[in-house]
CSV table of C-alpha atoms in Angstrom, one decimal:
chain,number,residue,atom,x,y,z
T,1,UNK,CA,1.8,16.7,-90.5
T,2,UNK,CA,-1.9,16.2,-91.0
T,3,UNK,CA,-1.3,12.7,-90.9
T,4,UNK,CA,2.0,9.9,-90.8
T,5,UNK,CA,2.2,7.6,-93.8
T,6,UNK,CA,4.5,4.8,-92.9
T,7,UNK,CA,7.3,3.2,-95.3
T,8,UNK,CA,6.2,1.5,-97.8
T,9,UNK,CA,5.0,-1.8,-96.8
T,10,UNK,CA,5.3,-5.9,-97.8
T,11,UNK,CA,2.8,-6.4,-100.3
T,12,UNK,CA,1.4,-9.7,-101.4
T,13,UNK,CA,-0.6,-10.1,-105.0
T,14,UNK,CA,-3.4,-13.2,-103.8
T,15,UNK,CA,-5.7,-13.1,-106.5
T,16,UNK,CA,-5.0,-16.3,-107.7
T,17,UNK,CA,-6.6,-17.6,-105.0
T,18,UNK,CA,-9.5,-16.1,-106.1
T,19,UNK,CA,-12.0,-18.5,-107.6
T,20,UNK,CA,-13.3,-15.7,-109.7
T,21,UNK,CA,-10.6,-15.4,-112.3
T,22,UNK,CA,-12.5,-11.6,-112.6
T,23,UNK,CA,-12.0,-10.9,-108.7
T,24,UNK,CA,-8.8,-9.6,-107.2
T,25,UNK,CA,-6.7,-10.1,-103.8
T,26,UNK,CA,-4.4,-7.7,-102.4
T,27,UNK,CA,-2.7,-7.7,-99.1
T,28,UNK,CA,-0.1,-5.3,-97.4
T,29,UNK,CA,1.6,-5.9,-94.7
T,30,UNK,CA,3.7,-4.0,-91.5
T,31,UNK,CA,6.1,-5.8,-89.1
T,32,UNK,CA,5.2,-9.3,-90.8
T,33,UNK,CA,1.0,-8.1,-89.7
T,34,UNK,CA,-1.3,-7.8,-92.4
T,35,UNK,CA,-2.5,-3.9,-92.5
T,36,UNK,CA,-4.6,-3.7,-95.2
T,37,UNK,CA,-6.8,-6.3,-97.5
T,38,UNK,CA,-8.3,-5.8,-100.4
T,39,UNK,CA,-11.0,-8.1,-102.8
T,40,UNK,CA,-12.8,-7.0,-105.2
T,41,UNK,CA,-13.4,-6.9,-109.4
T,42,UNK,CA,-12.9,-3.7,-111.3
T,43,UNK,CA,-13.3,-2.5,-115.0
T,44,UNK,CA,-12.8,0.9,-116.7
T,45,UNK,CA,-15.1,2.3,-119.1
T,46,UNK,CA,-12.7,4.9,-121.0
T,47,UNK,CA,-14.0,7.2,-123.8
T,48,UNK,CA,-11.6,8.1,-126.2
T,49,UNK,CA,-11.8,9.8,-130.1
T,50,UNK,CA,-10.5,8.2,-133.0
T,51,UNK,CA,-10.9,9.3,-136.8
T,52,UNK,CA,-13.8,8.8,-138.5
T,53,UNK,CA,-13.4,7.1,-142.2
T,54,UNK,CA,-14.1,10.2,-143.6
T,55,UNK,CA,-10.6,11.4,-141.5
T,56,UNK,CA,-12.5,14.3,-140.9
T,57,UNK,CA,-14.7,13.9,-138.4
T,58,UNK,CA,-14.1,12.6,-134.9
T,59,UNK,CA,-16.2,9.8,-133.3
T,60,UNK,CA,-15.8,8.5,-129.5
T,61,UNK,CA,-14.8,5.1,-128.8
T,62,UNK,CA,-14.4,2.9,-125.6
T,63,UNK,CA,-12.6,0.9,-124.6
T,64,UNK,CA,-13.2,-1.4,-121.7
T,65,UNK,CA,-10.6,-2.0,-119.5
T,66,UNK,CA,-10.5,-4.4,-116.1
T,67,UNK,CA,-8.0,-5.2,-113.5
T,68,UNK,CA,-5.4,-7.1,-114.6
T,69,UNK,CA,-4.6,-10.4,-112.2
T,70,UNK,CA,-1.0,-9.9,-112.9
T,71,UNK,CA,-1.1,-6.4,-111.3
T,72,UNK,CA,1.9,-5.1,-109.7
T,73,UNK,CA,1.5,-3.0,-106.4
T,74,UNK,CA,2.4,-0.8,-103.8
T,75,UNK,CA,1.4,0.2,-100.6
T,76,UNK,CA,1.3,2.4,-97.3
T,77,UNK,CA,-0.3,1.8,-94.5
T,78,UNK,CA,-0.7,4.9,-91.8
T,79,UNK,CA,-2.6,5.9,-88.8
T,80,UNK,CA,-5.2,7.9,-90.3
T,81,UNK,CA,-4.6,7.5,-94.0
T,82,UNK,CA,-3.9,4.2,-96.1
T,83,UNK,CA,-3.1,3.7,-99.5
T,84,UNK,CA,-3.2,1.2,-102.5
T,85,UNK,CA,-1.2,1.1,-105.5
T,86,UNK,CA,-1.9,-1.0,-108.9
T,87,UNK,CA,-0.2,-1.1,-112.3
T,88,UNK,CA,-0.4,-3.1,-115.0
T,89,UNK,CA,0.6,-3.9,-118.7
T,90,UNK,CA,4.1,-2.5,-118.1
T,91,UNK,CA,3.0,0.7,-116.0
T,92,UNK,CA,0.7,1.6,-119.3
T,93,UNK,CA,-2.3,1.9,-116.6
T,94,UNK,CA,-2.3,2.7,-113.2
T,95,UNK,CA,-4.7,2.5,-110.1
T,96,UNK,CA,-4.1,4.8,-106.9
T,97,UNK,CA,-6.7,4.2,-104.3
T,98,UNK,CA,-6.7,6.2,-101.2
T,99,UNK,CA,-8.4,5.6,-98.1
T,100,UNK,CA,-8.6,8.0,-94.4
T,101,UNK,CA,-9.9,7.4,-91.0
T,102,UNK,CA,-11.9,10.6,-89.4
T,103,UNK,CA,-13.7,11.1,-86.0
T,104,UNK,CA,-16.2,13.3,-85.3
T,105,UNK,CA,-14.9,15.0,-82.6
T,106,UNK,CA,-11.2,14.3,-81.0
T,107,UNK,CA,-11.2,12.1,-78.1
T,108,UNK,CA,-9.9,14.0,-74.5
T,109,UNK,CA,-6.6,11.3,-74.9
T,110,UNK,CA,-5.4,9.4,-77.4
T,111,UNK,CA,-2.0,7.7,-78.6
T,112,UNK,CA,0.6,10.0,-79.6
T,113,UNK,CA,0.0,11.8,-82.5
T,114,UNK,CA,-3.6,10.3,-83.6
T,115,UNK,CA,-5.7,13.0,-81.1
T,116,UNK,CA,-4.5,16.1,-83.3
T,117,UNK,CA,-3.8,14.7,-86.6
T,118,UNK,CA,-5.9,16.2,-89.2
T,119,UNK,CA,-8.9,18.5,-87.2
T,120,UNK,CA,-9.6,20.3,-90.3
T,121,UNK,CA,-10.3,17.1,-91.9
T,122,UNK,CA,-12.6,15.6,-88.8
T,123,UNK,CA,-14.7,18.8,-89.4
T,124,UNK,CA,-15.5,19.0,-92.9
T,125,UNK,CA,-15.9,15.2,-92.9
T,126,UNK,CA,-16.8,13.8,-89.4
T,127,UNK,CA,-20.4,15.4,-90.1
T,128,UNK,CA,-21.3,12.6,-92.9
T,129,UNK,CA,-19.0,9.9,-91.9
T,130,UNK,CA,-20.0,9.3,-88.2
T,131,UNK,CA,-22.7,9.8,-86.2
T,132,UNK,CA,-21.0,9.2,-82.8
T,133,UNK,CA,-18.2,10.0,-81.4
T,134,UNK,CA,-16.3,6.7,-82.8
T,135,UNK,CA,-13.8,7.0,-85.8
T,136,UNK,CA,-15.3,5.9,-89.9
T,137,UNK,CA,-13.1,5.6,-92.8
T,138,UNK,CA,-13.8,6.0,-96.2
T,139,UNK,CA,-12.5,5.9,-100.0
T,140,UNK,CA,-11.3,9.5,-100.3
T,141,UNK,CA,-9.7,9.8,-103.4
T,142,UNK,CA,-9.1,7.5,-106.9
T,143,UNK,CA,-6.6,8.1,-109.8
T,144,UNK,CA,-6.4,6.1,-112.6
T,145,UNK,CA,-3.8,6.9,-115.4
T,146,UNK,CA,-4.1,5.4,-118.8
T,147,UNK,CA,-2.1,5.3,-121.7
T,148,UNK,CA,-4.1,5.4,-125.2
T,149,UNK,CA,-1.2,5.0,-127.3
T,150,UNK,CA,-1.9,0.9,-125.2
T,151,UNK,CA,-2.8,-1.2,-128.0
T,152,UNK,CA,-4.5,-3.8,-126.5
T,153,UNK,CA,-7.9,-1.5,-125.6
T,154,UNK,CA,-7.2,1.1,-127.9
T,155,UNK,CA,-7.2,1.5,-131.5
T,156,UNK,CA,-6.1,4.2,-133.4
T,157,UNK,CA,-6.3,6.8,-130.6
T,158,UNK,CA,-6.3,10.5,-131.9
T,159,UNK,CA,-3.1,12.0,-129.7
T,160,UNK,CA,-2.1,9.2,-128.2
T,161,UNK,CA,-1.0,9.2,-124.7
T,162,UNK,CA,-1.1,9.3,-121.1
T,163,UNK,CA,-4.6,10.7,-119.8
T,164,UNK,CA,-5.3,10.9,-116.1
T,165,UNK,CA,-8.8,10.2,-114.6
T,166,UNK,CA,-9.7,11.3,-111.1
T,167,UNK,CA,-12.8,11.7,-108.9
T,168,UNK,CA,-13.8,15.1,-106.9
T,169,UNK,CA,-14.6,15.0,-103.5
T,170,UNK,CA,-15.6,11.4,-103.2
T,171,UNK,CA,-16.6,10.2,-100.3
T,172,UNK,CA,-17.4,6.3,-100.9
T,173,UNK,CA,-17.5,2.9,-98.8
T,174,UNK,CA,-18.3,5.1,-95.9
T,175,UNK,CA,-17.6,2.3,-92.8
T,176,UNK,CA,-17.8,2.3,-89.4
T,177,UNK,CA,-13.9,2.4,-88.2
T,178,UNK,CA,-12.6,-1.3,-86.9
T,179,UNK,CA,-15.3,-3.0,-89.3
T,180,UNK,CA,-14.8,-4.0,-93.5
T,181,UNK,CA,-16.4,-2.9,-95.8
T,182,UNK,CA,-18.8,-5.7,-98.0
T,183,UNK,CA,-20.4,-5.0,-101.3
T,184,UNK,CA,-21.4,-7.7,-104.0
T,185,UNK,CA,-23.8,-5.6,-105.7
T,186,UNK,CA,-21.6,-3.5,-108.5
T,187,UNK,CA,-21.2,0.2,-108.1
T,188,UNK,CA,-20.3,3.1,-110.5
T,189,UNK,CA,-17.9,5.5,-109.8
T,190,UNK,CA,-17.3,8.4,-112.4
T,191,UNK,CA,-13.7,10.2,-112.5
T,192,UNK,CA,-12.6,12.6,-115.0
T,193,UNK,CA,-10.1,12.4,-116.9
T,194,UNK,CA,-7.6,15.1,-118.3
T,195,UNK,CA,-8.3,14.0,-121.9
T,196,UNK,CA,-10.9,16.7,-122.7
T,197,UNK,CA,-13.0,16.3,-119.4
T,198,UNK,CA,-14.1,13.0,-120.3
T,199,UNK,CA,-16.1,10.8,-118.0
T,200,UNK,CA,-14.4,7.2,-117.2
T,201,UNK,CA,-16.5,4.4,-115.0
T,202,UNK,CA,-15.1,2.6,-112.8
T,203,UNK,CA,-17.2,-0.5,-112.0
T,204,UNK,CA,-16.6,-1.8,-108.9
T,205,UNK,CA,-18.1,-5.6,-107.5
T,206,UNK,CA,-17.9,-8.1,-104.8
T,207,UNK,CA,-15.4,-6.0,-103.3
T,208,UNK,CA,-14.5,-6.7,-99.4
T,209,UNK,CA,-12.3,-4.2,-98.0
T,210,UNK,CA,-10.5,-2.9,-94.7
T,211,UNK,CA,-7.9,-0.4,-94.7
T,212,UNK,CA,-7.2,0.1,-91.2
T,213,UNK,CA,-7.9,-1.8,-87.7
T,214,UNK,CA,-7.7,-5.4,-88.7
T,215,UNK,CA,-8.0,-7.6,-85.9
T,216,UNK,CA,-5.4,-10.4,-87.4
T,217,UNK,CA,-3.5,-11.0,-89.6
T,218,UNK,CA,-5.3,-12.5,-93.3
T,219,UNK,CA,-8.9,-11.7,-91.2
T,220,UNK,CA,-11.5,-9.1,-91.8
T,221,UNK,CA,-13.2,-7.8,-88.8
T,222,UNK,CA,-17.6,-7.5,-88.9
T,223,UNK,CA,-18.3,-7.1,-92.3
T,224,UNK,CA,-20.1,-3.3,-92.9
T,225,UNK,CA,-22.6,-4.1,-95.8
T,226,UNK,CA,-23.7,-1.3,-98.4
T,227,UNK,CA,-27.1,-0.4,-98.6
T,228,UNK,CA,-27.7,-2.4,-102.1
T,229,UNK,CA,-26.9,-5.3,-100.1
T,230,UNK,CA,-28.7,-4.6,-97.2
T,231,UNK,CA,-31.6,-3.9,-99.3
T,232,UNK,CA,-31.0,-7.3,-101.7
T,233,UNK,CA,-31.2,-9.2,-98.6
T,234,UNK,CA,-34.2,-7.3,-97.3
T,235,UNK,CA,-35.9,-8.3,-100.7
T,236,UNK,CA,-34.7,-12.0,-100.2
T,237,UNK,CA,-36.0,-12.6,-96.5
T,238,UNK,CA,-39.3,-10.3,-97.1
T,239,UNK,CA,-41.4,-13.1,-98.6
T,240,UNK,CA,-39.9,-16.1,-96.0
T,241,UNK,CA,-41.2,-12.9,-93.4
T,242,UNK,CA,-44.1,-12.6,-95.2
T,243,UNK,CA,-44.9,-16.5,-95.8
T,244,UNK,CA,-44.3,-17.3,-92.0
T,245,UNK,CA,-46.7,-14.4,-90.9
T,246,UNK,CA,-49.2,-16.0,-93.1
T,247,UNK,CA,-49.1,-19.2,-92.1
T,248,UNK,CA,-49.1,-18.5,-88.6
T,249,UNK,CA,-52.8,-16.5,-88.9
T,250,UNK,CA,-54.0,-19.6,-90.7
T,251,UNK,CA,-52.6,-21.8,-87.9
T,252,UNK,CA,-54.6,-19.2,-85.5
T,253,UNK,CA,-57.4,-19.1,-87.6
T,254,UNK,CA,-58.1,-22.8,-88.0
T,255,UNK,CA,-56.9,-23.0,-84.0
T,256,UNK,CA,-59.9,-20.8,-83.3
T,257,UNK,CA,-62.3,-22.3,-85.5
T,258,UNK,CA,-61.7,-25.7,-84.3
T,259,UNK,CA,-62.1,-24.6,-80.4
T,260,UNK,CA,-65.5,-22.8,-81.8
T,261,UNK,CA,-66.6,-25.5,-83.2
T,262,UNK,CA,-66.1,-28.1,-80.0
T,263,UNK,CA,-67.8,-25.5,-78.3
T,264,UNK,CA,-70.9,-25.0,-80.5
T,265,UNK,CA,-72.6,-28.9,-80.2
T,266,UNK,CA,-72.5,-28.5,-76.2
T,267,UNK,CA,-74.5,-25.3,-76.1
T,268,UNK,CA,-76.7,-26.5,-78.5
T,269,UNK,CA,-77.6,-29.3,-75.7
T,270,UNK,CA,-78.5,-26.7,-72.8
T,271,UNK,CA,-82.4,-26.3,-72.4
T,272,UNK,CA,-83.6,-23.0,-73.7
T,273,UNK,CA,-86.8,-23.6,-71.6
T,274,UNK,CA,-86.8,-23.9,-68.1
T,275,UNK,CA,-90.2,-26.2,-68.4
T,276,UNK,CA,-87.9,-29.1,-69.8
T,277,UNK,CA,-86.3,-29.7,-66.5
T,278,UNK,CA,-89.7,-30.7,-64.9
T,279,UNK,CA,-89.7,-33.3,-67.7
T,280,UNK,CA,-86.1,-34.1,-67.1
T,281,UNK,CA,-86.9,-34.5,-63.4
């Protein structure tokens, strides 16, 4: 096989240990050890048609959803391929995240199984996932069924039913392998759905996430941070940068000018004329 899933796992719903009642906490867990942690806040942004009040005409509607903290879940933990498992309101929606671990190239030994698994996969992916010979992982895939006939984000659905909303070829929270992934910043993620190719958001925020390689168990390894991040902090520690620069070419400047000026009196006091020593003597 391309890669082993294990058994389903021990799973363990934290969120209410969440101080943000928006924020979520999910843990699975193999042989009592925790293999995959999950935090983060997520919404839906679902289109949908309902009649218009001449009941002629259709008009789109949306309905925001988020992530329920009551959400049940599954999930799997493998070698080279995790996965993660949410449903809520009685199964009437339904979150299937799915994570996998590539190398660029395949390592002369490696534990049983992990050297070969999935080559195909390391070369259509290792190219943009890793720039070294070390393993990444990344979000691979999302499915997020919804049910419109629901009534407490949708009204008077035309058709009601169950829609399915998927991504294409994602490749997203791209992570160096044996680190987490860190993003506070919220990101969009479009799938579409089977209900007329419509386009669903997923917001994602303050999300903290390691599918594979954690170090112990209810610990993240080095935190990976996304570019937004990386580029809010920039943006925070420019100006203290900036500010310290600055006041260090004053304290130059005025270190300069203060050794000038001791300087200055004393030369003033040499004789510019050599005829004022004979007076001096």
């Amino acid at each position: 096989a391309a890669a082993r899933l294990a058994a389903e796992q021990e799973v363990e719903n934290l969120s209410g240990l969440s101080p943000n009642p928006e924020k979520d906490i999910f843990v699975v867990r193999e042989n009592r050890t925790t293999c995959l942690m999950a935090e983060f806040a997520a919404k839906f942004i679902v289109p949908y048609d309902v009649w218009a009040s001449n009941y002629v005409a259709l008009i789109t509607e949306q309905a925001d959803i988020p992530l329920s903290r009551g959400a049940e879940m599954k999930g799997k933990c493998g070698t080279n391929e995790s996965e993660l498992e949410l449903s809520w309101l009685d199964q009437a929606y339904t979150l299937k995240l799915s994570f996998v671990k590539v190398r660029l190239r395949e390592p002369g030994r490696g534990r049983g199984g992990s050297a070969g698994s999935s080559p195909a996969l390391s070369r259509q992916e290792g190219h943009n996932t890793s720039r070294g010979p070390e393993a990444s992982w990344r979000l691979s895939r999302i499915q997020f069924t919804y049910d419109t006939s629901e009534r407490t984000y949708f009204k008077d659905a035309v058709s009601p039913g169950k829609h399915t909303a998927s991504s294409h070829r994602l490749s997203a929270l791209v992570t160096p392998a044996g680190r987490s992934y860190e993003c506070q910043a919220q990101q969009t993620i479009s799938l579409v759905s089977s209900d007329h190719q419509k386009s669903v958001q997923l917001l994602l925020s303050e999300v903290r996430l390691q599918p594979f390689d954690i170090p112990a168990d209810f610990v993240f390894s080095e935190e990976h941070k996304c570019p937004v991040d990386q580029r809010e902090q920039l943006e925070e520690t420019l100006p203290l940068i900036l500010g310290l620069i600055l006041g260090l070419v004053i304290v130059i400047t005025l270190g300069i000018y203060h050794i000038h000026h001791k300087l200055t009196p004393s030369q003033v006091q040499i004789p510019r004329d050599r005829s004022q020593y004979k007076h001096m003597g």
